[in-house]
Short mmCIF file of C-alpha atoms in Angstrom, two decimals:
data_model
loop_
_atom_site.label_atom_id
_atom_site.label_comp_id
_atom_site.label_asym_id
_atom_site.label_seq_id
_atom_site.Cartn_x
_atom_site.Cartn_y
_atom_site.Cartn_z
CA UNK A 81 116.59 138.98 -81.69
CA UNK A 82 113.68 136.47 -82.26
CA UNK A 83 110.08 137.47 -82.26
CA UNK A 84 107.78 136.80 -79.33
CA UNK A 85 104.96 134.58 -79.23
CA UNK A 86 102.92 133.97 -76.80
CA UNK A 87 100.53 130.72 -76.96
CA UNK A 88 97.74 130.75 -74.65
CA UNK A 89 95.20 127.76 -74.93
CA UNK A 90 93.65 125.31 -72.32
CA UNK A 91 94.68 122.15 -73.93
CA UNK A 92 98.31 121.17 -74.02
CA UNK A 93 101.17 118.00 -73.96
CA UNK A 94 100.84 115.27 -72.20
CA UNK A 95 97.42 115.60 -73.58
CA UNK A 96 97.66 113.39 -76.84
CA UNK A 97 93.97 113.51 -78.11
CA UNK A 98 91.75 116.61 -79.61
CA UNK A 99 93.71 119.82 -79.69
CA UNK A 100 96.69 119.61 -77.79
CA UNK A 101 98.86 117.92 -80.37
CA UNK A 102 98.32 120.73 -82.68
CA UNK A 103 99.02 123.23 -80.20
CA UNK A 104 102.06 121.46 -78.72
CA UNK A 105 103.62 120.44 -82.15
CA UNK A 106 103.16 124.05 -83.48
CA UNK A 107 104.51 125.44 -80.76
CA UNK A 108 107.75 122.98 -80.49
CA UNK A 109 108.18 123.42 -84.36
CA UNK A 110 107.86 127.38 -84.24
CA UNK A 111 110.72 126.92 -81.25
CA UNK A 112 113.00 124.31 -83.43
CA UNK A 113 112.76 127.11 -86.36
CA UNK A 114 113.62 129.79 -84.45
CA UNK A 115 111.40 131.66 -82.60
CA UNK A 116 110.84 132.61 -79.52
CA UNK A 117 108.23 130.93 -78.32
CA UNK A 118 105.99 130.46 -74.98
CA UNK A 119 102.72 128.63 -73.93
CA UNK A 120 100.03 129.51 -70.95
CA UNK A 121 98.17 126.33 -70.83
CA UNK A 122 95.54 124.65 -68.46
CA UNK A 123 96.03 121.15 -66.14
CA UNK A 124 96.11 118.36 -68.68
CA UNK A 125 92.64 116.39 -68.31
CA UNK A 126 91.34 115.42 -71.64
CA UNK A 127 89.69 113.57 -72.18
CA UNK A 128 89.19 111.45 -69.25
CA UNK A 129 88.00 114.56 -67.79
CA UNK A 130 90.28 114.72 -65.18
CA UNK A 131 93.63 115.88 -64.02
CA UNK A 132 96.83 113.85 -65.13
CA UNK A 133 98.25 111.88 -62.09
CA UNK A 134 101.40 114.11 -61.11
CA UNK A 135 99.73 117.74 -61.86
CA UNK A 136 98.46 119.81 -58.64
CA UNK A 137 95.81 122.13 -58.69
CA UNK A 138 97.99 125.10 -57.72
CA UNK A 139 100.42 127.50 -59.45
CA UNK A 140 103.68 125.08 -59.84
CA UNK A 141 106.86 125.77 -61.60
CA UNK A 142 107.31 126.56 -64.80
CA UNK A 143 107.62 123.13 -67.24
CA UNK A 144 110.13 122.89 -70.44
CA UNK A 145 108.29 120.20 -73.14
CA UNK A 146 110.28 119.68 -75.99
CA UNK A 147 112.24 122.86 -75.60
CA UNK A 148 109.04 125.11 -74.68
CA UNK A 149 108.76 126.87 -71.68
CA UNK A 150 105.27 126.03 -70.60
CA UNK A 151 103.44 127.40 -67.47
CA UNK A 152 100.12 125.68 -65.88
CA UNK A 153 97.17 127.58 -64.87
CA UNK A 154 95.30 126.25 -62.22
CA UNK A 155 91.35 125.42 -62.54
CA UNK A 156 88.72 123.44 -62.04
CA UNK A 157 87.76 120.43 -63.97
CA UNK A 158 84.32 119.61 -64.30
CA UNK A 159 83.82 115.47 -64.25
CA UNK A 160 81.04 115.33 -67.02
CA UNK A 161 81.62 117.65 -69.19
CA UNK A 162 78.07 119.92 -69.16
CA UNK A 163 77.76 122.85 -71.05
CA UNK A 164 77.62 125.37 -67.96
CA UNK A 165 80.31 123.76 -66.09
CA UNK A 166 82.88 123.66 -68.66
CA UNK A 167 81.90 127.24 -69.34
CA UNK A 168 83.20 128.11 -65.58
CA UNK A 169 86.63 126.22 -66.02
CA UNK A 170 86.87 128.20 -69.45
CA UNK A 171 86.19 131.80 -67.52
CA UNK A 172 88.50 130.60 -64.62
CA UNK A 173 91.21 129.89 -66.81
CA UNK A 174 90.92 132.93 -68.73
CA UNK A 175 90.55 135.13 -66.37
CA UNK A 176 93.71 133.52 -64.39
CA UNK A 177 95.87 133.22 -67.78
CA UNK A 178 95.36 137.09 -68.26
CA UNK A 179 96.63 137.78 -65.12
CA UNK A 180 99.80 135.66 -65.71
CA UNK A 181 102.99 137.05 -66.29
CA UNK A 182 103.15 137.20 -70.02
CA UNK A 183 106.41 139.28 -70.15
CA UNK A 184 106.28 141.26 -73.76
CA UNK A 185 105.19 139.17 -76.52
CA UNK A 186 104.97 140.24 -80.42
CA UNK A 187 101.87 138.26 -80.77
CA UNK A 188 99.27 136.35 -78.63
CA UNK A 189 97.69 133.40 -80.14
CA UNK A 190 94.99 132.08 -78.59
CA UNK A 191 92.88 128.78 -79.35
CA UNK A 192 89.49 128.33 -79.89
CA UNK A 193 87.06 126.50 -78.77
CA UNK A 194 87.77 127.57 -75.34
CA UNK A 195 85.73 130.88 -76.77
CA UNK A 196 85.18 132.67 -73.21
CA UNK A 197 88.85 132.14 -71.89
CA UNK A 198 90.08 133.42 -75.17
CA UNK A 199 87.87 136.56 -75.43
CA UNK A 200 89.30 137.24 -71.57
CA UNK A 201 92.87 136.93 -72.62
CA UNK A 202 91.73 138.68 -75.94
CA UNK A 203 90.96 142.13 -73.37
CA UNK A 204 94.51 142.21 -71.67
CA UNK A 205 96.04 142.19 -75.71
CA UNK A 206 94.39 144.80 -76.45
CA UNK A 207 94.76 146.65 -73.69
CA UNK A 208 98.69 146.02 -74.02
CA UNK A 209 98.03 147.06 -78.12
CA UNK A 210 99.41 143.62 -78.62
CA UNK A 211 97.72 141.64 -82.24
CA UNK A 212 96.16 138.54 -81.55
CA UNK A 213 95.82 135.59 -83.84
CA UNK A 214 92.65 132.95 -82.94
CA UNK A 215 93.70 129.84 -83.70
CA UNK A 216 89.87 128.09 -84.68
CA UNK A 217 89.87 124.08 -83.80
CA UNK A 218 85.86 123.81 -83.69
CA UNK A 219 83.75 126.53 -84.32
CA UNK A 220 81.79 126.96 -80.93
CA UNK A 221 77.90 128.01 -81.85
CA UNK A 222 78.17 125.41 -84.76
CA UNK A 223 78.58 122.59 -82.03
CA UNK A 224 75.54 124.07 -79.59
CA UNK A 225 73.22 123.98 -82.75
CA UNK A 226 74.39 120.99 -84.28
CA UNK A 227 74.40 118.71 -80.93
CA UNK A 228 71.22 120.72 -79.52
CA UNK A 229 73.00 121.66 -76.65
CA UNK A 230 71.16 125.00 -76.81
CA UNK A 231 68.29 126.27 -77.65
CA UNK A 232 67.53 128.65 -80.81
CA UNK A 233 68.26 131.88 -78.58
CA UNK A 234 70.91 131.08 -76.70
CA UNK A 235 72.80 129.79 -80.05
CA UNK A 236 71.81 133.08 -81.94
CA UNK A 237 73.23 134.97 -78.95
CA UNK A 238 76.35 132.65 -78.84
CA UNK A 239 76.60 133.20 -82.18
CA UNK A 240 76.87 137.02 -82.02
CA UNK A 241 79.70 136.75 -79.18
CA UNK A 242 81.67 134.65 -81.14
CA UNK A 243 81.24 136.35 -84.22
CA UNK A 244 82.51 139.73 -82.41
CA UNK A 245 85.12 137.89 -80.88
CA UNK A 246 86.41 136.75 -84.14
CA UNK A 247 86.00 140.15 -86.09
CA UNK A 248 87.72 141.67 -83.29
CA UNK A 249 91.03 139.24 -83.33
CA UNK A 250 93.79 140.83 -85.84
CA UNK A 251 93.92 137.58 -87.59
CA UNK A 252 92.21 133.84 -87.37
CA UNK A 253 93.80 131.12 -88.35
CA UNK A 254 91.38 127.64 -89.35
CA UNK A 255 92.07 124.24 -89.91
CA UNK A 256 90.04 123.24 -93.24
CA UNK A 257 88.62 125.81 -95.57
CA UNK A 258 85.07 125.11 -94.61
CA UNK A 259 85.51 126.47 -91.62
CA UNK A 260 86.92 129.56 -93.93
CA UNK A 261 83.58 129.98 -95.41
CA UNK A 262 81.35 129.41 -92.47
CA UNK A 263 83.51 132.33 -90.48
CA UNK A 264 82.55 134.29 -93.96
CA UNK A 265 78.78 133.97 -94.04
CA UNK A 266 77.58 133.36 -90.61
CA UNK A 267 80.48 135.72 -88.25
CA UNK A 268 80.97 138.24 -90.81
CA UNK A 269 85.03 137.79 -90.39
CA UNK A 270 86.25 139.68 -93.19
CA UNK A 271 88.50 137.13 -96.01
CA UNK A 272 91.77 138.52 -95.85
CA UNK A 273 91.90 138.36 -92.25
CA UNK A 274 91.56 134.00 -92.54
CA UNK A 275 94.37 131.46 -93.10
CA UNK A 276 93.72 127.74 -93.39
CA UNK A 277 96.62 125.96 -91.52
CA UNK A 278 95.78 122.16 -92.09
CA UNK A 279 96.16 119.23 -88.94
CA UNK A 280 98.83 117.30 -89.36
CA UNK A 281 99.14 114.01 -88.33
CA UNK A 282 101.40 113.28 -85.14
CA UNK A 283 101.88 109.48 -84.75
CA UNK A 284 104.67 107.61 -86.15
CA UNK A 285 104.48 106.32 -89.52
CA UNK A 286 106.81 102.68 -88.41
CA UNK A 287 105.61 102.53 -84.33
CA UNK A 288 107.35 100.46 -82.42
CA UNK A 289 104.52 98.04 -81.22
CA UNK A 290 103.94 94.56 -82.32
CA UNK A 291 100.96 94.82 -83.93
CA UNK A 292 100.27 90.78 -83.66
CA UNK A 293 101.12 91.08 -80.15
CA UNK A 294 98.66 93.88 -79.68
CA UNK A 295 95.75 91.72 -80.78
CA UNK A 296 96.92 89.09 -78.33
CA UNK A 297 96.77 90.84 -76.05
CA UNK A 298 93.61 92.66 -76.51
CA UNK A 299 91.98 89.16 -76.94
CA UNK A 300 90.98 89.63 -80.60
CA UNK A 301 91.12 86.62 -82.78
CA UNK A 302 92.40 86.28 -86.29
CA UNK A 303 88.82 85.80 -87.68
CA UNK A 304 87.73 89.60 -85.80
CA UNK A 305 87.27 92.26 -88.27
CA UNK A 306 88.12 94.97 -85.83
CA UNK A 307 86.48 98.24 -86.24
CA UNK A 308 88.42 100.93 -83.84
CA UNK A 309 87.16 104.05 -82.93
CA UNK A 310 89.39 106.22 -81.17
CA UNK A 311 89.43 109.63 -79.24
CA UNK A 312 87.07 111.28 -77.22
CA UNK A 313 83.74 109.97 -76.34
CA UNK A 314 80.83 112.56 -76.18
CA UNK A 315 77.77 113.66 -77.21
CA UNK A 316 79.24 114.66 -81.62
CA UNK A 317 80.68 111.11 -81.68
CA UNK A 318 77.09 109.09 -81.02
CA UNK A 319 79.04 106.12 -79.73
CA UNK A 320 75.50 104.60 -78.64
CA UNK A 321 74.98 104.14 -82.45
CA UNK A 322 78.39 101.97 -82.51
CA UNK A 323 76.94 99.90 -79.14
CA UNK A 324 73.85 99.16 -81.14
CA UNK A 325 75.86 98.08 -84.77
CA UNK A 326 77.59 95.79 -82.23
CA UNK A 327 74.22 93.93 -81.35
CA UNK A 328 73.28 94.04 -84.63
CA UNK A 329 76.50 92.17 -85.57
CA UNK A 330 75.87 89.84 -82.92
CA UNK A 331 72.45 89.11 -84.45
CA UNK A 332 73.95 88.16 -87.80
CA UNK A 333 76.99 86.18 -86.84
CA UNK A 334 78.88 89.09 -88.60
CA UNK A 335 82.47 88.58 -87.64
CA UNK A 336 82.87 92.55 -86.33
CA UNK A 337 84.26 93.49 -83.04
CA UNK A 338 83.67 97.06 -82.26
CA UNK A 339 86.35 98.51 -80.03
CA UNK A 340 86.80 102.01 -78.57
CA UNK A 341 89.81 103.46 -77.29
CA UNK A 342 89.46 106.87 -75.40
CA UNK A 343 87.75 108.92 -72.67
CA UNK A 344 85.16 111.44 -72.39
CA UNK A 345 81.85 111.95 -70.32
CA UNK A 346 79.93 109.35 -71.90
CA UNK A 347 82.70 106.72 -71.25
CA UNK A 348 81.08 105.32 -67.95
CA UNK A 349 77.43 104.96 -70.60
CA UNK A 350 79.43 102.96 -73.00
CA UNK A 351 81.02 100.65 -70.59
CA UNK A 352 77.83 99.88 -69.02
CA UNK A 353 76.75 99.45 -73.05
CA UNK A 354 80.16 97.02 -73.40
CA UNK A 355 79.31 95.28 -70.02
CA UNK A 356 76.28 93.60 -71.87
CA UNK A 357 76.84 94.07 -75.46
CA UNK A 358 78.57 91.29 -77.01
CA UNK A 359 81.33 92.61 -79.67
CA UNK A 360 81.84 95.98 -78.53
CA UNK A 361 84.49 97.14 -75.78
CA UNK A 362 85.68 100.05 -74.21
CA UNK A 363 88.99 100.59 -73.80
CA UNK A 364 91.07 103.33 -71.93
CA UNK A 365 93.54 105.89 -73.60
CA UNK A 366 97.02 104.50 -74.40
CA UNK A 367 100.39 106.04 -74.92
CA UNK A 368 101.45 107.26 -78.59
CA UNK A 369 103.50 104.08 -79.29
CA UNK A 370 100.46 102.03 -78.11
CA UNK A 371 97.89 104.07 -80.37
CA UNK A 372 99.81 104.18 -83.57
CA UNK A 373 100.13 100.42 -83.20
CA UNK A 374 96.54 99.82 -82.48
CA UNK A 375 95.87 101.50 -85.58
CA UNK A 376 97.69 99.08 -87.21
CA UNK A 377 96.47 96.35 -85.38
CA UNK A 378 92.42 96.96 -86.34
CA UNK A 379 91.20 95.97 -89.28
CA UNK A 380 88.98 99.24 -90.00
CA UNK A 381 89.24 102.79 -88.64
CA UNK A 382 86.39 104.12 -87.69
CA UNK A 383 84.59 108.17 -87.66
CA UNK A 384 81.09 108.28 -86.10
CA UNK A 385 79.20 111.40 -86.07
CA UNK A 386 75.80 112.36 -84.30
CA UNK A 387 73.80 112.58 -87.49
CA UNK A 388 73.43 116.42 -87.86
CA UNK A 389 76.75 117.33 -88.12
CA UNK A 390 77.57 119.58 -91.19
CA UNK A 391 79.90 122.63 -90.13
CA UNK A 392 81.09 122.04 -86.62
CA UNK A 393 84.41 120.33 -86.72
CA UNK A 394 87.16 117.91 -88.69
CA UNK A 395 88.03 114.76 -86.19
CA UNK A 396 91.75 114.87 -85.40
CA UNK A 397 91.80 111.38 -85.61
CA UNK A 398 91.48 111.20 -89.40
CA UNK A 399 94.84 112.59 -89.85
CA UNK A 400 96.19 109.71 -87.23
CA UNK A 401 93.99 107.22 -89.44
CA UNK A 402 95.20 107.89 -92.85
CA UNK A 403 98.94 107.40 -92.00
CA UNK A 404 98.06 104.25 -90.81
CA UNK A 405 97.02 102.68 -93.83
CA UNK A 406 93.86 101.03 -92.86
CA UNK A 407 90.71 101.51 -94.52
CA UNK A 408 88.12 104.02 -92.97
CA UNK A 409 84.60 104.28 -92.68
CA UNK A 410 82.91 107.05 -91.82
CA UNK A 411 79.46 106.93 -90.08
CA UNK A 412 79.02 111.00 -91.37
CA UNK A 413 76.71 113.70 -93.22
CA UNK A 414 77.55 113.67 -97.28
CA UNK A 415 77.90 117.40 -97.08
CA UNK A 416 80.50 117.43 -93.98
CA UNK A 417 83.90 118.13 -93.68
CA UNK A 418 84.94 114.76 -92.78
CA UNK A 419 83.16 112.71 -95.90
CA UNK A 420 84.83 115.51 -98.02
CA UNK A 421 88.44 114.93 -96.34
CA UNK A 422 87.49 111.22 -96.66
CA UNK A 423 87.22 111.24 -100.54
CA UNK A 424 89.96 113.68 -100.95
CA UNK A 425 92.16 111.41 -99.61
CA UNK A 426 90.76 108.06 -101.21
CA UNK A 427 91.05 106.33 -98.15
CA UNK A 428 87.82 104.98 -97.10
CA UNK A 429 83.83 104.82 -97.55
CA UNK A 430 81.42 106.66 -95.97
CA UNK A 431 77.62 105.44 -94.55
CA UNK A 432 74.54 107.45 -93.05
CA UNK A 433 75.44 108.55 -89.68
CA UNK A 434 72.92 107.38 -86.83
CA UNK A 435 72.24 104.29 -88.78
CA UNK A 436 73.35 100.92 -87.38
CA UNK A 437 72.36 98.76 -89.73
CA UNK A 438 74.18 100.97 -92.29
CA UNK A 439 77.51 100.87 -90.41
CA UNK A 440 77.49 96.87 -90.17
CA UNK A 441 76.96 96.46 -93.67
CA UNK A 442 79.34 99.69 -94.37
CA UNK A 443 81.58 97.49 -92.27
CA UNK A 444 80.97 94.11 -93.80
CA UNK A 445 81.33 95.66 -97.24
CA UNK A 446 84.60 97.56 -96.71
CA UNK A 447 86.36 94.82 -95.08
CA UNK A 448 85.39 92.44 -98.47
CA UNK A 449 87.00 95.05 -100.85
CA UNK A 450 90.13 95.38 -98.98
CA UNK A 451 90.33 91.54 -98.45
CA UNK A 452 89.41 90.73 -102.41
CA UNK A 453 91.81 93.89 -103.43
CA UNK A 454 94.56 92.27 -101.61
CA UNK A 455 94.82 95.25 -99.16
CA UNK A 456 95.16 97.95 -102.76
CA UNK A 457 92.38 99.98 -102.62
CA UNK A 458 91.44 102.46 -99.79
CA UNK A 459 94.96 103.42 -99.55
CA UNK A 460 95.53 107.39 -100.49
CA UNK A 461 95.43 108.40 -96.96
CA UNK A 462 99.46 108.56 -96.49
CA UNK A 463 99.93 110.11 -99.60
CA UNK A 464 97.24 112.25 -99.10
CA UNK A 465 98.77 113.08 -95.59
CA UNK A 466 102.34 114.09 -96.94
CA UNK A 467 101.17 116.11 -100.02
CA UNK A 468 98.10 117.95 -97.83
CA UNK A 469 98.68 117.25 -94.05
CA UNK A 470 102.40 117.46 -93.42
CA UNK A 471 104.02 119.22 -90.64
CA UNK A 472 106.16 121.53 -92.52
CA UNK A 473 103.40 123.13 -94.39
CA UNK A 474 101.38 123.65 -91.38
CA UNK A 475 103.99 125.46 -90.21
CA UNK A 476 105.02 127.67 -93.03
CA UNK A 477 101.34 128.24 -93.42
CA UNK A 478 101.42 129.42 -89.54
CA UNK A 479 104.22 131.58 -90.13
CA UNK A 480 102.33 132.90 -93.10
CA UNK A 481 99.32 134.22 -90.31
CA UNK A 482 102.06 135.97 -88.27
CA UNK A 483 103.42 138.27 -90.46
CA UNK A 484 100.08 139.68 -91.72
CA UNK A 485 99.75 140.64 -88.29
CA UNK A 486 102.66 142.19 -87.91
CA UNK A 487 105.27 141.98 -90.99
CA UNK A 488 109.00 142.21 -89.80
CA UNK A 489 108.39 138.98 -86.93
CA UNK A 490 111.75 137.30 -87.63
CA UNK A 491 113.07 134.16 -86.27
CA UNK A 492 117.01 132.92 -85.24
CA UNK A 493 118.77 130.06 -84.33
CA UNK A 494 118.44 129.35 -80.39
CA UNK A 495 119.16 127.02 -78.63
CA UNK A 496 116.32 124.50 -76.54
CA UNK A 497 114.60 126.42 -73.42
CA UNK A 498 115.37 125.85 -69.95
CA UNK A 499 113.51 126.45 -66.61
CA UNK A 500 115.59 129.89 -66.21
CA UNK A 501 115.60 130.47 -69.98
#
């Protein structure tokens, strides 16, 4: 009989930004290989920030994604995103998720950074003596400190929650190795207890999308460089600093078009930005076809970080970027994970973040070498992705975190879920 596992994490499918890739294609590739697997999840918002057309804000029936029996938590949804409010749809969810039926599972893994919701559902584990693993996406207190969305105190008292949290989990589970070491020396979460399980990327290598056509009908010309930035748009990315490159370019006659595709709480302040800011749009989310062929369709990929940013997180989008083989440039600390990921995988050039004039001539500069290389150099990113970022390792990696928890977890062949499955 197949091992148990329980997922519970806010962010889930249809979401297809941030986290809930990750969570949904580990879950749906634990299920193909055999195990027995289930998800408590939250109403799919992000990151527009608000509930997906179709989902109602009470208990409904349970759902079956790609062979996963899924069941939706109600709660609220805050509509900008502030620190306090987002802390209340965390608790709400937590506290609801615990009291879900959760039959018996062999192990609960929880994701991070929904850190309050997690430590809730962390208390009904251990009161069933059940081992959880924490699945770490961002580390929480890095992101208060590093985006000063808390003071010194509250951070060093965030810190110390989080930290117990952590140390208390039976195993924690990270997605790059500096995250590894920061859990080491500032949470006190003992080695052995940490696996790195890499992102993977989840967009098709050949989409489907006319890439030509997508420029057409986006309105971009054959002499715009288009620079894309895609994903969520908040207070880490600094999207204001892309607004005023834009101006800048306009200034020069530079032949950049800054586009961003996404949603977030500082949307509505960048399309006010757009509404006046020659060279720089706004565009909404798109499906998965859509996005892997607008990757295709820009000239350069862009990551822009609030300058600052040193420990907190590794953009999902990079892993999305570097299968698409299109230069990136990355508006990032030297000493961050992302420049580090960046020249691992040969795929771009970085500039200082919070620095227009930098990312113009970052721009201006990239988009020369790839043009005089004939399109040959910034191009490790898909081979970086299938020796480093693939699927399958993230997987047997995964599998790898289980049984230290709790060695004899074994899998079978099953067939896909149903509603009454």
């Amino acid at each position: 009989m197949s091992s148990r596992i329980l997922i519970v994490g806010l962010n889930y499918a249809p979401e297809h930004t941030g986290i809930a890739p990750y969570t949904a294609g580990m879950a749906r590739a634990l299920r193909e290989d055999g195990w027995d697997v289930e998800v408590v999840t939250g109403l799919p918002h992000y990151p527009q920030w608000q509930v997906h057309e179709g989902y109602p804000r009470e208990d409904g029936p349970l759902e079956v994604i790609d062979g996963v029996p899924v069941r939706r938590i109600p709660h609220p949804v805050p509509h900008d995103a502030g620190q306090l409010r987002r802390l209340g749809m965390e608790i709400v969810f937590g506290l609801r998720a615990a009291r879900a039926p959760w039959g018996k599972p062999d192990v609960v893994v929880v994701i991070t950074p929904a850190l309050f919701a997690s430590a809730i559902v962390r208390v009904r584990a251990a009161l069933a003596r059940t081992p959880v693993l924490v699945w770490v996406q961002d580390i929480y207190t890095a992101g208060l400190s590093e985006t000063g969305a808390a003071g010194g105190l509250v951070t060093r008292v965030m810190r110390a929650v989080e930290g117990a949290f952590l140390r208390s989990c039976n195993g924690v589970v990270v997605i790059h190795d500096r995250f590894s070491d920061y859990l080491r020396r500032h949470m006190g979460v003992a080695g052995e207890r940490i696996t790195t399980v890499r992102n993977w990327t989840h967009i098709a290598e050949a989409p489907t999308v006319d890439t030509a056509a997508l420029r057409q009908r986006f309105g971009w010309g054959p002499e715009d460089v288009v620079v894309l930035h895609t994903g969520n748009m908040g207070a880490k990315q600094d999207l204001p600093n892309v607004a005023a490159a834009a101006q800048i370019a306009e200034r020069r006659g530079a032949p950049l078009r800054f586009v961003l595709v996404g949603g977030g709480h500082q949307r509505p302040q960048l399309e006010e930005l757009a509404a006046t800011t020659p060279r720089f749009e706004v565009l909404p989310s798109v499906d998965n076809d859509t996005y892997a062929g607008l990757l295709r369709a820009a000239d350069i990929l862009l990551v822009n970080e609030r300058a600052g940013l040193k420990e907190m997180c590794v953009p999902s989008k990079l892993t999305s970027y570097f299968t698409a083989e299109r230069p990136v440039l990355a508006a990032v600390e030297a000493e961050g994970p992302s420049a580090s990921e960046l020249a691992a995988a040969d795929a771009g050039i970085r500039v200082a973040p919070g620095d227009p004039e930098a990312l113009v001539d970052g721009a201006l500069r990239l988009h020369e070498e790839w043009v005089a290389t004939g399109d040959t150099v910034h191009r490790g990113g898909r081979r970086y992705v299938r020796e480093v970022l693939s699927r399958g390792a993230a997987v047997r990696s995964f599998v790898s975190a289980l049984g230290k928890l709790r060695p004899g977890l074994v899998a079978e062949d099953r067939a896909p879920a149903t509603v009454n499955s």
